[in-house]
Amino acid sequence: MTLTETIKNAVDEKIGHIEQYAPRAVRARVNLRKVSAHSSPRQFTVRVLVEIPGADLSAEESGADVVGALDAVERKIERRLRKRKTDRLAKRVSGPRRKP
C-alpha cells in the first residue's frame, strides 16, 4: 500500500490527539494494511500500538477505507487512555486502601 500525503496527514492529526491523554507516551506505531485487493467492507486494516510507561495499548480496526478505519481506532485508543487516566487519578485522590 502506498502512503499518500492525505493518509499521512490524517494519521498525524488523528493519532496526535493521543498526546493530551498520555503526555508521557514514548511513541505510537501505526500499521496500515490492505487486506484484500477486491472492494469489501473490511478491505483496510489499521493497527495502532501506543508505547507508554506501564502496559502498552493497542487497537485494531478494519474498514472499507483507510480514514474510516483510522477514525474507529482513534476512538478506541482515546477511550482506553481516558479510562486509564481516570483510574489513575481516582487512585491518587482516594489513596491506598487500609485494613481496619
PDB file of C-alpha atoms in Angstrom:
ATOM      1  CA  MET A   1       0.000   0.000   0.000  1.00  0.00           C
ATOM      2  CA  THR A   2       1.384   3.421  -0.898  1.00  0.00           C
ATOM      3  CA  LEU A   3       1.346   6.118   1.746  1.00  0.00           C
ATOM      4  CA  THR A   4      -0.076   9.327   0.290  1.00  0.00           C
ATOM      5  CA  GLU A   5       0.178  12.777   1.856  1.00  0.00           C
ATOM      6  CA  THR A   6      -3.546  12.701   2.642  1.00  0.00           C
ATOM      7  CA  ILE A   7      -3.227   9.470   4.602  1.00  0.00           C
ATOM      8  CA  LYS A   8      -0.056  10.669   6.326  1.00  0.00           C
ATOM      9  CA  ASN A   9      -1.730  13.925   7.410  1.00  0.00           C
ATOM     10  CA  ALA A  10      -4.801  12.018   8.640  1.00  0.00           C
ATOM     11  CA  VAL A  11      -2.604   9.714  10.750  1.00  0.00           C
ATOM     12  CA  ASP A  12      -0.690  12.685  12.202  1.00  0.00           C
ATOM     13  CA  GLU A  13      -3.902  14.523  13.038  1.00  0.00           C
ATOM     14  CA  LYS A  14      -5.862  11.584  14.461  1.00  0.00           C
ATOM     15  CA  ILE A  15      -3.107   9.881  16.426  1.00  0.00           C
ATOM     16  CA  GLY A  16      -1.677  13.253  17.501  1.00  0.00           C
ATOM     17  CA  HIS A  17      -4.688  13.686  19.802  1.00  0.00           C
ATOM     18  CA  ILE A  18      -3.316  10.881  21.966  1.00  0.00           C
ATOM     19  CA  GLU A  19      -0.814  13.282  23.478  1.00  0.00           C
ATOM     20  CA  GLN A  20      -3.480  15.093  25.531  1.00  0.00           C
ATOM     21  CA  TYR A  21      -4.419  11.843  27.298  1.00  0.00           C
ATOM     22  CA  ALA A  22      -0.923  10.362  27.531  1.00  0.00           C
ATOM     23  CA  PRO A  23       1.689  13.134  27.610  1.00  0.00           C
ATOM     24  CA  ARG A  24       4.373  10.624  28.624  1.00  0.00           C
ATOM     25  CA  ALA A  25       3.737   8.385  25.611  1.00  0.00           C
ATOM     26  CA  VAL A  26       7.022   7.290  24.074  1.00  0.00           C
ATOM     27  CA  ARG A  27       5.699   6.589  20.581  1.00  0.00           C
ATOM     28  CA  ALA A  28       2.712   5.434  18.591  1.00  0.00           C
ATOM     29  CA  ARG A  29       3.235   2.858  15.866  1.00  0.00           C
ATOM     30  CA  VAL A  30       0.639   2.792  13.121  1.00  0.00           C
ATOM     31  CA  ASN A  31       0.366  -0.130  10.697  1.00  0.00           C
ATOM     32  CA  LEU A  32      -1.818   0.306   7.631  1.00  0.00           C
ATOM     33  CA  ARG A  33      -2.577  -2.811   5.635  1.00  0.00           C
ATOM     34  CA  LYS A  34      -4.685  -3.581   2.618  1.00  0.00           C
ATOM     35  CA  VAL A  35      -6.184  -6.983   3.323  1.00  0.00           C
ATOM     36  CA  SER A  36      -7.989  -7.606   0.068  1.00  0.00           C
ATOM     37  CA  ALA A  37      -7.470  -6.402  -3.489  1.00  0.00           C
ATOM     38  CA  HIS A  38     -11.237  -6.518  -4.002  1.00  0.00           C
ATOM     39  CA  SER A  39     -13.595  -3.900  -2.665  1.00  0.00           C
ATOM     40  CA  SER A  40     -15.093  -5.080   0.608  1.00  0.00           C
ATOM     41  CA  PRO A  41     -16.321  -3.588   3.909  1.00  0.00           C
ATOM     42  CA  ARG A  42     -13.174  -4.866   5.648  1.00  0.00           C
ATOM     43  CA  GLN A  43     -10.636  -4.089   2.932  1.00  0.00           C
ATOM     44  CA  PHE A  44      -8.220  -1.989   5.012  1.00  0.00           C
ATOM     45  CA  THR A  45      -6.885  -2.779   8.483  1.00  0.00           C
ATOM     46  CA  VAL A  46      -5.343  -0.177  10.782  1.00  0.00           C
ATOM     47  CA  ARG A  47      -3.440  -1.226  13.880  1.00  0.00           C
ATOM     48  CA  VAL A  48      -2.057   1.244  16.450  1.00  0.00           C
ATOM     49  CA  LEU A  49       0.354   0.419  19.265  1.00  0.00           C
ATOM     50  CA  VAL A  50       0.901   3.182  21.819  1.00  0.00           C
ATOM     51  CA  GLU A  51       4.015   2.734  23.919  1.00  0.00           C
ATOM     52  CA  ILE A  52       3.503   4.316  27.331  1.00  0.00           C
ATOM     53  CA  PRO A  53       5.062   3.679  30.725  1.00  0.00           C
ATOM     54  CA  GLY A  54       3.459   0.567  32.150  1.00  0.00           C
ATOM     55  CA  ALA A  55       1.360  -1.603  29.883  1.00  0.00           C
ATOM     56  CA  ASP A  56       1.253  -0.627  26.208  1.00  0.00           C
ATOM     57  CA  LEU A  57      -2.092  -0.099  24.493  1.00  0.00           C
ATOM     58  CA  SER A  58      -3.043  -1.475  21.112  1.00  0.00           C
ATOM     59  CA  ALA A  59      -6.139  -1.413  18.950  1.00  0.00           C
ATOM     60  CA  GLU A  60      -7.028  -2.785  15.543  1.00  0.00           C
ATOM     61  CA  GLU A  61      -9.942  -1.998  13.274  1.00  0.00           C
ATOM     62  CA  SER A  62     -10.943  -2.807   9.703  1.00  0.00           C
ATOM     63  CA  GLY A  63     -12.956  -0.701   7.303  1.00  0.00           C
ATOM     64  CA  ALA A  64     -13.845  -0.026   3.704  1.00  0.00           C
ATOM     65  CA  ASP A  65     -11.414   2.899   3.583  1.00  0.00           C
ATOM     66  CA  VAL A  66      -8.265   3.814   5.486  1.00  0.00           C
ATOM     67  CA  VAL A  67      -9.609   7.009   7.043  1.00  0.00           C
ATOM     68  CA  GLY A  68     -12.749   5.296   8.357  1.00  0.00           C
ATOM     69  CA  ALA A  69     -10.721   2.532   9.982  1.00  0.00           C
ATOM     70  CA  LEU A  70      -8.336   5.152  11.390  1.00  0.00           C
ATOM     71  CA  ASP A  71     -11.270   7.032  12.943  1.00  0.00           C
ATOM     72  CA  ALA A  72     -12.503   3.866  14.651  1.00  0.00           C
ATOM     73  CA  VAL A  73      -9.033   3.054  16.022  1.00  0.00           C
ATOM     74  CA  GLU A  74      -8.635   6.618  17.254  1.00  0.00           C
ATOM     75  CA  ARG A  75     -11.894   6.360  19.222  1.00  0.00           C
ATOM     76  CA  LYS A  76     -10.831   3.027  20.757  1.00  0.00           C
ATOM     77  CA  ILE A  77      -7.402   4.257  21.851  1.00  0.00           C
ATOM     78  CA  GLU A  78      -8.798   7.544  23.133  1.00  0.00           C
ATOM     79  CA  ARG A  79     -11.463   5.739  25.193  1.00  0.00           C
ATOM     80  CA  ARG A  80      -8.884   3.389  26.718  1.00  0.00           C
ATOM     81  CA  LEU A  81      -6.493   6.240  27.547  1.00  0.00           C
ATOM     82  CA  ARG A  82      -9.279   8.304  29.159  1.00  0.00           C
ATOM     83  CA  LYS A  83     -10.284   5.312  31.277  1.00  0.00           C
ATOM     84  CA  ARG A  84      -6.683   4.690  32.289  1.00  0.00           C
ATOM     85  CA  LYS A  85      -6.139   8.347  33.211  1.00  0.00           C
ATOM     86  CA  THR A  86      -9.397   8.490  35.204  1.00  0.00           C
ATOM     87  CA  ASP A  87      -8.499   5.326  37.113  1.00  0.00           C
ATOM     88  CA  ARG A  88      -5.031   6.644  37.936  1.00  0.00           C
ATOM     89  CA  LEU A  89      -6.437   9.973  39.174  1.00  0.00           C
ATOM     90  CA  ALA A  90      -9.067   8.199  41.278  1.00  0.00           C
ATOM     91  CA  LYS A  91      -6.394   6.086  42.962  1.00  0.00           C
ATOM     92  CA  ARG A  92      -4.320   9.170  43.692  1.00  0.00           C
ATOM     93  CA  VAL A  93      -7.266  11.013  45.268  1.00  0.00           C
ATOM     94  CA  SER A  94      -8.625   8.128  47.328  1.00  0.00           C
ATOM     95  CA  GLY A  95      -5.218   6.767  48.237  1.00  0.00           C
ATOM     96  CA  PRO A  96      -4.374   3.183  49.052  1.00  0.00           C
ATOM     97  CA  ARG A  97      -6.951   1.203  50.985  1.00  0.00           C
ATOM     98  CA  ARG A  98      -6.113   0.418  54.584  1.00  0.00           C
ATOM     99  CA  LYS A  99      -7.325  -2.549  56.593  1.00  0.00           C
ATOM    100  CA  PRO A 100      -9.180  -1.674  59.821  1.00  0.00           C
TER     101      PRO A 100
END
